[in-house]
Amino acid sequence: MSCGAVLAGEEVDRIKKRYIYRIIGSVVGLLIGLILLELHLPMVALIVILMFLNICVEYFMPRNYAIANFFTNPQVLLLATLTTHFTFGLILSRFWGIIIGSILAFFLYALANHAMNVLNQEYK
């Protein structure tokens, strides 16, 4: 999922920026989510925060991918706590999924970029 989100850029140069933004934004977002979970907020407060986070994700996604990721991960963590008991393993698995997916996206980007450079040299 993380790799697909990074590679969804319209231009090759944007993909390169997106994988860096994905890692930075996700790590910050996970920290924000951890802080929110440690507050043990009542259900009504969680719902209001979830609505705010969703509005922020929708607003920032087309404008600034890194900032949108600040809000995506707390939203995912809070949504998960509505249906199950929170465990630290959820944060770790989300963190490693983001890191591995972003690194995979970087390698796929590098491979595609190299292939395009080879094709451009052949046609010159």
mmCIF file with all atom_site columns, C-alpha atoms in Angstrom:
data_model
loop_
_atom_site.group_PDB
_atom_site.id
_atom_site.type_symbol
_atom_site.label_atom_id
_atom_site.label_alt_id
_atom_site.label_comp_id
_atom_site.label_asym_id
_atom_site.label_entity_id
_atom_site.label_seq_id
_atom_site.pdbx_PDB_ins_code
_atom_site.Cartn_x
_atom_site.Cartn_y
_atom_site.Cartn_z
_atom_site.occupancy
_atom_site.B_iso_or_equiv
_atom_site.pdbx_formal_charge
_atom_site.auth_seq_id
_atom_site.auth_comp_id
_atom_site.auth_asym_id
_atom_site.auth_atom_id
_atom_site.pdbx_PDB_model_num
ATOM 1   C CA . MET A 1 1   ? 0.000   0.000  0.000   1.00 0.00 ? 1   MET A CA 1
ATOM 2   C CA . SER A 1 2   ? 2.778   2.393  0.938   1.00 0.00 ? 2   SER A CA 1
ATOM 3   C CA . CYS A 1 3   ? 4.690   1.648  -2.247  1.00 0.00 ? 3   CYS A CA 1
ATOM 4   C CA . GLY A 1 4   ? 1.577   2.214  -4.353  1.00 0.00 ? 4   GLY A CA 1
ATOM 5   C CA . ALA A 1 5   ? 0.875   5.524  -2.647  1.00 0.00 ? 5   ALA A CA 1
ATOM 6   C CA . VAL A 1 6   ? 4.373   6.748  -3.379  1.00 0.00 ? 6   VAL A CA 1
ATOM 7   C CA . LEU A 1 7   ? 4.359   5.613  -7.002  1.00 0.00 ? 7   LEU A CA 1
ATOM 8   C CA . ALA A 1 8   ? 1.013   7.307  -7.656  1.00 0.00 ? 8   ALA A CA 1
ATOM 9   C CA . GLY A 1 9   ? 2.745   10.548 -8.634  1.00 0.00 ? 9   GLY A CA 1
ATOM 10  C CA . GLU A 1 10  ? 1.973   11.965 -12.051 1.00 0.00 ? 10  GLU A CA 1
ATOM 11  C CA . GLU A 1 11  ? 5.570   12.828 -12.901 1.00 0.00 ? 11  GLU A CA 1
ATOM 12  C CA . VAL A 1 12  ? 8.773   10.900 -12.293 1.00 0.00 ? 12  VAL A CA 1
ATOM 13  C CA . ASP A 1 13  ? 10.377  13.767 -10.371 1.00 0.00 ? 13  ASP A CA 1
ATOM 14  C CA . ARG A 1 14  ? 7.374   13.964 -8.068  1.00 0.00 ? 14  ARG A CA 1
ATOM 15  C CA . ILE A 1 15  ? 7.714   10.270 -7.243  1.00 0.00 ? 15  ILE A CA 1
ATOM 16  C CA . LYS A 1 16  ? 11.242  10.884 -5.979  1.00 0.00 ? 16  LYS A CA 1
ATOM 17  C CA . LYS A 1 17  ? 9.993   13.573 -3.611  1.00 0.00 ? 17  LYS A CA 1
ATOM 18  C CA . ARG A 1 18  ? 6.969   11.549 -2.540  1.00 0.00 ? 18  ARG A CA 1
ATOM 19  C CA . TYR A 1 19  ? 8.945   8.635  -1.105  1.00 0.00 ? 19  TYR A CA 1
ATOM 20  C CA . ILE A 1 20  ? 10.989  11.012 1.059   1.00 0.00 ? 20  ILE A CA 1
ATOM 21  C CA . TYR A 1 21  ? 7.840   12.883 2.089   1.00 0.00 ? 21  TYR A CA 1
ATOM 22  C CA . ARG A 1 22  ? 6.121   9.583  2.847   1.00 0.00 ? 22  ARG A CA 1
ATOM 23  C CA . ILE A 1 23  ? 8.817   8.517  5.298   1.00 0.00 ? 23  ILE A CA 1
ATOM 24  C CA . ILE A 1 24  ? 9.127   11.872 7.067   1.00 0.00 ? 24  ILE A CA 1
ATOM 25  C CA . GLY A 1 25  ? 5.399   12.553 7.207   1.00 0.00 ? 25  GLY A CA 1
ATOM 26  C CA . SER A 1 26  ? 4.594   9.042  8.356   1.00 0.00 ? 26  SER A CA 1
ATOM 27  C CA . VAL A 1 27  ? 7.112   9.001  11.179  1.00 0.00 ? 27  VAL A CA 1
ATOM 28  C CA . VAL A 1 28  ? 5.851   12.365 12.453  1.00 0.00 ? 28  VAL A CA 1
ATOM 29  C CA . GLY A 1 29  ? 2.264   11.167 12.028  1.00 0.00 ? 29  GLY A CA 1
ATOM 30  C CA . LEU A 1 30  ? 2.937   7.996  14.004  1.00 0.00 ? 30  LEU A CA 1
ATOM 31  C CA . LEU A 1 31  ? 4.398   10.070 16.829  1.00 0.00 ? 31  LEU A CA 1
ATOM 32  C CA . ILE A 1 32  ? 1.318   12.313 16.819  1.00 0.00 ? 32  ILE A CA 1
ATOM 33  C CA . GLY A 1 33  ? -0.893  9.222  16.827  1.00 0.00 ? 33  GLY A CA 1
ATOM 34  C CA . LEU A 1 34  ? 1.014   7.718  19.739  1.00 0.00 ? 34  LEU A CA 1
ATOM 35  C CA . ILE A 1 35  ? 0.568   10.913 21.741  1.00 0.00 ? 35  ILE A CA 1
ATOM 36  C CA . LEU A 1 36  ? -3.170  10.988 20.988  1.00 0.00 ? 36  LEU A CA 1
ATOM 37  C CA . LEU A 1 37  ? -3.532  7.354  22.020  1.00 0.00 ? 37  LEU A CA 1
ATOM 38  C CA . GLU A 1 38  ? -1.715  7.941  25.301  1.00 0.00 ? 38  GLU A CA 1
ATOM 39  C CA . LEU A 1 39  ? -4.234  10.655 26.232  1.00 0.00 ? 39  LEU A CA 1
ATOM 40  C CA . HIS A 1 40  ? -7.029  8.019  26.588  1.00 0.00 ? 40  HIS A CA 1
ATOM 41  C CA . LEU A 1 41  ? -9.652  10.383 25.215  1.00 0.00 ? 41  LEU A CA 1
ATOM 42  C CA . PRO A 1 42  ? -13.397 9.705  25.480  1.00 0.00 ? 42  PRO A CA 1
ATOM 43  C CA . MET A 1 43  ? -15.237 8.357  22.439  1.00 0.00 ? 43  MET A CA 1
ATOM 44  C CA . VAL A 1 44  ? -16.819 11.707 21.516  1.00 0.00 ? 44  VAL A CA 1
ATOM 45  C CA . ALA A 1 45  ? -13.409 13.404 21.512  1.00 0.00 ? 45  ALA A CA 1
ATOM 46  C CA . LEU A 1 46  ? -11.966 10.612 19.339  1.00 0.00 ? 46  LEU A CA 1
ATOM 47  C CA . ILE A 1 47  ? -14.751 11.044 16.787  1.00 0.00 ? 47  ILE A CA 1
ATOM 48  C CA . VAL A 1 48  ? -14.231 14.819 16.630  1.00 0.00 ? 48  VAL A CA 1
ATOM 49  C CA . ILE A 1 49  ? -10.465 14.339 16.229  1.00 0.00 ? 49  ILE A CA 1
ATOM 50  C CA . LEU A 1 50  ? -11.043 11.726 13.508  1.00 0.00 ? 50  LEU A CA 1
ATOM 51  C CA . MET A 1 51  ? -13.266 14.129 11.589  1.00 0.00 ? 51  MET A CA 1
ATOM 52  C CA . PHE A 1 52  ? -10.626 16.864 11.883  1.00 0.00 ? 52  PHE A CA 1
ATOM 53  C CA . LEU A 1 53  ? -7.866  14.489 10.739  1.00 0.00 ? 53  LEU A CA 1
ATOM 54  C CA . ASN A 1 54  ? -9.931  13.349 7.756   1.00 0.00 ? 54  ASN A CA 1
ATOM 55  C CA . ILE A 1 55  ? -10.607 16.943 6.691   1.00 0.00 ? 55  ILE A CA 1
ATOM 56  C CA . CYS A 1 56  ? -6.885  17.708 6.959   1.00 0.00 ? 56  CYS A CA 1
ATOM 57  C CA . VAL A 1 57  ? -5.921  14.641 4.884   1.00 0.00 ? 57  VAL A CA 1
ATOM 58  C CA . GLU A 1 58  ? -8.387  15.558 2.144   1.00 0.00 ? 58  GLU A CA 1
ATOM 59  C CA . TYR A 1 59  ? -7.270  19.184 2.146   1.00 0.00 ? 59  TYR A CA 1
ATOM 60  C CA . PHE A 1 60  ? -3.514  18.617 2.146   1.00 0.00 ? 60  PHE A CA 1
ATOM 61  C CA . MET A 1 61  ? -3.235  15.534 -0.109  1.00 0.00 ? 61  MET A CA 1
ATOM 62  C CA . PRO A 1 62  ? -3.328  17.484 -3.401  1.00 0.00 ? 62  PRO A CA 1
ATOM 63  C CA . ARG A 1 63  ? -1.437  20.439 -1.909  1.00 0.00 ? 63  ARG A CA 1
ATOM 64  C CA . ASN A 1 64  ? 1.382   18.970 0.186   1.00 0.00 ? 64  ASN A CA 1
ATOM 65  C CA . TYR A 1 65  ? 1.897   15.209 0.418   1.00 0.00 ? 65  TYR A CA 1
ATOM 66  C CA . ALA A 1 66  ? 4.245   15.395 3.422   1.00 0.00 ? 66  ALA A CA 1
ATOM 67  C CA . ILE A 1 67  ? 1.799   17.373 5.547   1.00 0.00 ? 67  ILE A CA 1
ATOM 68  C CA . ALA A 1 68  ? -1.065  15.077 4.529   1.00 0.00 ? 68  ALA A CA 1
ATOM 69  C CA . ASN A 1 69  ? 0.907   12.162 5.969   1.00 0.00 ? 69  ASN A CA 1
ATOM 70  C CA . PHE A 1 70  ? 1.095   13.945 9.318   1.00 0.00 ? 70  PHE A CA 1
ATOM 71  C CA . PHE A 1 71  ? -2.662  13.395 9.539   1.00 0.00 ? 71  PHE A CA 1
ATOM 72  C CA . THR A 1 72  ? -3.060  10.016 7.821   1.00 0.00 ? 72  THR A CA 1
ATOM 73  C CA . ASN A 1 73  ? -1.264  7.903  10.394  1.00 0.00 ? 73  ASN A CA 1
ATOM 74  C CA . PRO A 1 74  ? -2.946  9.301  13.520  1.00 0.00 ? 74  PRO A CA 1
ATOM 75  C CA . GLN A 1 75  ? -6.246  8.766  11.725  1.00 0.00 ? 75  GLN A CA 1
ATOM 76  C CA . VAL A 1 76  ? -5.417  5.115  11.001  1.00 0.00 ? 76  VAL A CA 1
ATOM 77  C CA . LEU A 1 77  ? -4.286  4.486  14.578  1.00 0.00 ? 77  LEU A CA 1
ATOM 78  C CA . LEU A 1 78  ? -7.363  6.123  16.096  1.00 0.00 ? 78  LEU A CA 1
ATOM 79  C CA . LEU A 1 79  ? -9.673  4.224  13.733  1.00 0.00 ? 79  LEU A CA 1
ATOM 80  C CA . ALA A 1 80  ? -7.992  0.982  14.756  1.00 0.00 ? 80  ALA A CA 1
ATOM 81  C CA . THR A 1 81  ? -8.598  1.736  18.435  1.00 0.00 ? 81  THR A CA 1
ATOM 82  C CA . LEU A 1 82  ? -12.322 2.082  17.779  1.00 0.00 ? 82  LEU A CA 1
ATOM 83  C CA . THR A 1 83  ? -12.558 -1.574 16.783  1.00 0.00 ? 83  THR A CA 1
ATOM 84  C CA . THR A 1 84  ? -9.808  -3.265 18.772  1.00 0.00 ? 84  THR A CA 1
ATOM 85  C CA . HIS A 1 85  ? -7.633  -2.805 21.836  1.00 0.00 ? 85  HIS A CA 1
ATOM 86  C CA . PHE A 1 86  ? -4.572  -0.701 21.043  1.00 0.00 ? 86  PHE A CA 1
ATOM 87  C CA . THR A 1 87  ? -1.215  -2.436 21.059  1.00 0.00 ? 87  THR A CA 1
ATOM 88  C CA . PHE A 1 88  ? 2.245   -1.047 20.454  1.00 0.00 ? 88  PHE A CA 1
ATOM 89  C CA . GLY A 1 89  ? 2.662   -3.726 17.781  1.00 0.00 ? 89  GLY A CA 1
ATOM 90  C CA . LEU A 1 90  ? 0.195   -1.819 15.592  1.00 0.00 ? 90  LEU A CA 1
ATOM 91  C CA . ILE A 1 91  ? 2.486   1.221  15.534  1.00 0.00 ? 91  ILE A CA 1
ATOM 92  C CA . LEU A 1 92  ? 5.565   -0.903 14.838  1.00 0.00 ? 92  LEU A CA 1
ATOM 93  C CA . SER A 1 93  ? 3.914   -2.823 12.018  1.00 0.00 ? 93  SER A CA 1
ATOM 94  C CA . ARG A 1 94  ? 2.613   0.407  10.487  1.00 0.00 ? 94  ARG A CA 1
ATOM 95  C CA . PHE A 1 95  ? 6.092   1.973  10.791  1.00 0.00 ? 95  PHE A CA 1
ATOM 96  C CA . TRP A 1 96  ? 7.861   -0.956 9.125   1.00 0.00 ? 96  TRP A CA 1
ATOM 97  C CA . GLY A 1 97  ? 5.235   -1.176 6.397   1.00 0.00 ? 97  GLY A CA 1
ATOM 98  C CA . ILE A 1 98  ? 5.756   2.494  5.583   1.00 0.00 ? 98  ILE A CA 1
ATOM 99  C CA . ILE A 1 99  ? 9.544   2.256  5.619   1.00 0.00 ? 99  ILE A CA 1
ATOM 100 C CA . ILE A 1 100 ? 9.714   -0.947 3.553   1.00 0.00 ? 100 ILE A CA 1
ATOM 101 C CA . GLY A 1 101 ? 7.085   0.290  1.089   1.00 0.00 ? 101 GLY A CA 1
ATOM 102 C CA . SER A 1 102 ? 8.862   3.604  0.617   1.00 0.00 ? 102 SER A CA 1
ATOM 103 C CA . ILE A 1 103 ? 12.235  1.941  0.103   1.00 0.00 ? 103 ILE A CA 1
ATOM 104 C CA . LEU A 1 104 ? 10.684  -0.443 -2.407  1.00 0.00 ? 104 LEU A CA 1
ATOM 105 C CA . ALA A 1 105 ? 9.157   2.543  -4.199  1.00 0.00 ? 105 ALA A CA 1
ATOM 106 C CA . PHE A 1 106 ? 12.597  4.192  -4.315  1.00 0.00 ? 106 PHE A CA 1
ATOM 107 C CA . PHE A 1 107 ? 14.132  1.130  -5.979  1.00 0.00 ? 107 PHE A CA 1
ATOM 108 C CA . LEU A 1 108 ? 11.261  0.888  -8.462  1.00 0.00 ? 108 LEU A CA 1
ATOM 109 C CA . TYR A 1 109 ? 11.649  4.594  -9.204  1.00 0.00 ? 109 TYR A CA 1
ATOM 110 C CA . ALA A 1 110 ? 15.399  4.174  -9.730  1.00 0.00 ? 110 ALA A CA 1
ATOM 111 C CA . LEU A 1 111 ? 14.811  1.205  -12.037 1.00 0.00 ? 111 LEU A CA 1
ATOM 112 C CA . ALA A 1 112 ? 12.199  3.073  -14.090 1.00 0.00 ? 112 ALA A CA 1
ATOM 113 C CA . ASN A 1 113 ? 14.389  6.174  -14.260 1.00 0.00 ? 113 ASN A CA 1
ATOM 114 C CA . HIS A 1 114 ? 17.366  4.112  -15.446 1.00 0.00 ? 114 HIS A CA 1
ATOM 115 C CA . ALA A 1 115 ? 15.233  2.370  -18.078 1.00 0.00 ? 115 ALA A CA 1
ATOM 116 C CA . MET A 1 116 ? 13.943  5.716  -19.367 1.00 0.00 ? 116 MET A CA 1
ATOM 117 C CA . ASN A 1 117 ? 17.494  7.074  -19.584 1.00 0.00 ? 117 ASN A CA 1
ATOM 118 C CA . VAL A 1 118 ? 18.615  4.008  -21.555 1.00 0.00 ? 118 VAL A CA 1
ATOM 119 C CA . LEU A 1 119 ? 15.659  4.347  -23.934 1.00 0.00 ? 119 LEU A CA 1
ATOM 120 C CA . ASN A 1 120 ? 16.340  8.052  -24.432 1.00 0.00 ? 120 ASN A CA 1
ATOM 121 C CA . GLN A 1 121 ? 19.997  7.332  -25.283 1.00 0.00 ? 121 GLN A CA 1
ATOM 122 C CA . GLU A 1 122 ? 19.009  4.638  -27.787 1.00 0.00 ? 122 GLU A CA 1
ATOM 123 C CA . TYR A 1 123 ? 16.661  6.985  -29.648 1.00 0.00 ? 123 TYR A CA 1
ATOM 124 C CA . LYS A 1 124 ? 19.229  9.792  -29.946 1.00 0.00 ? 124 LYS A CA 1
#
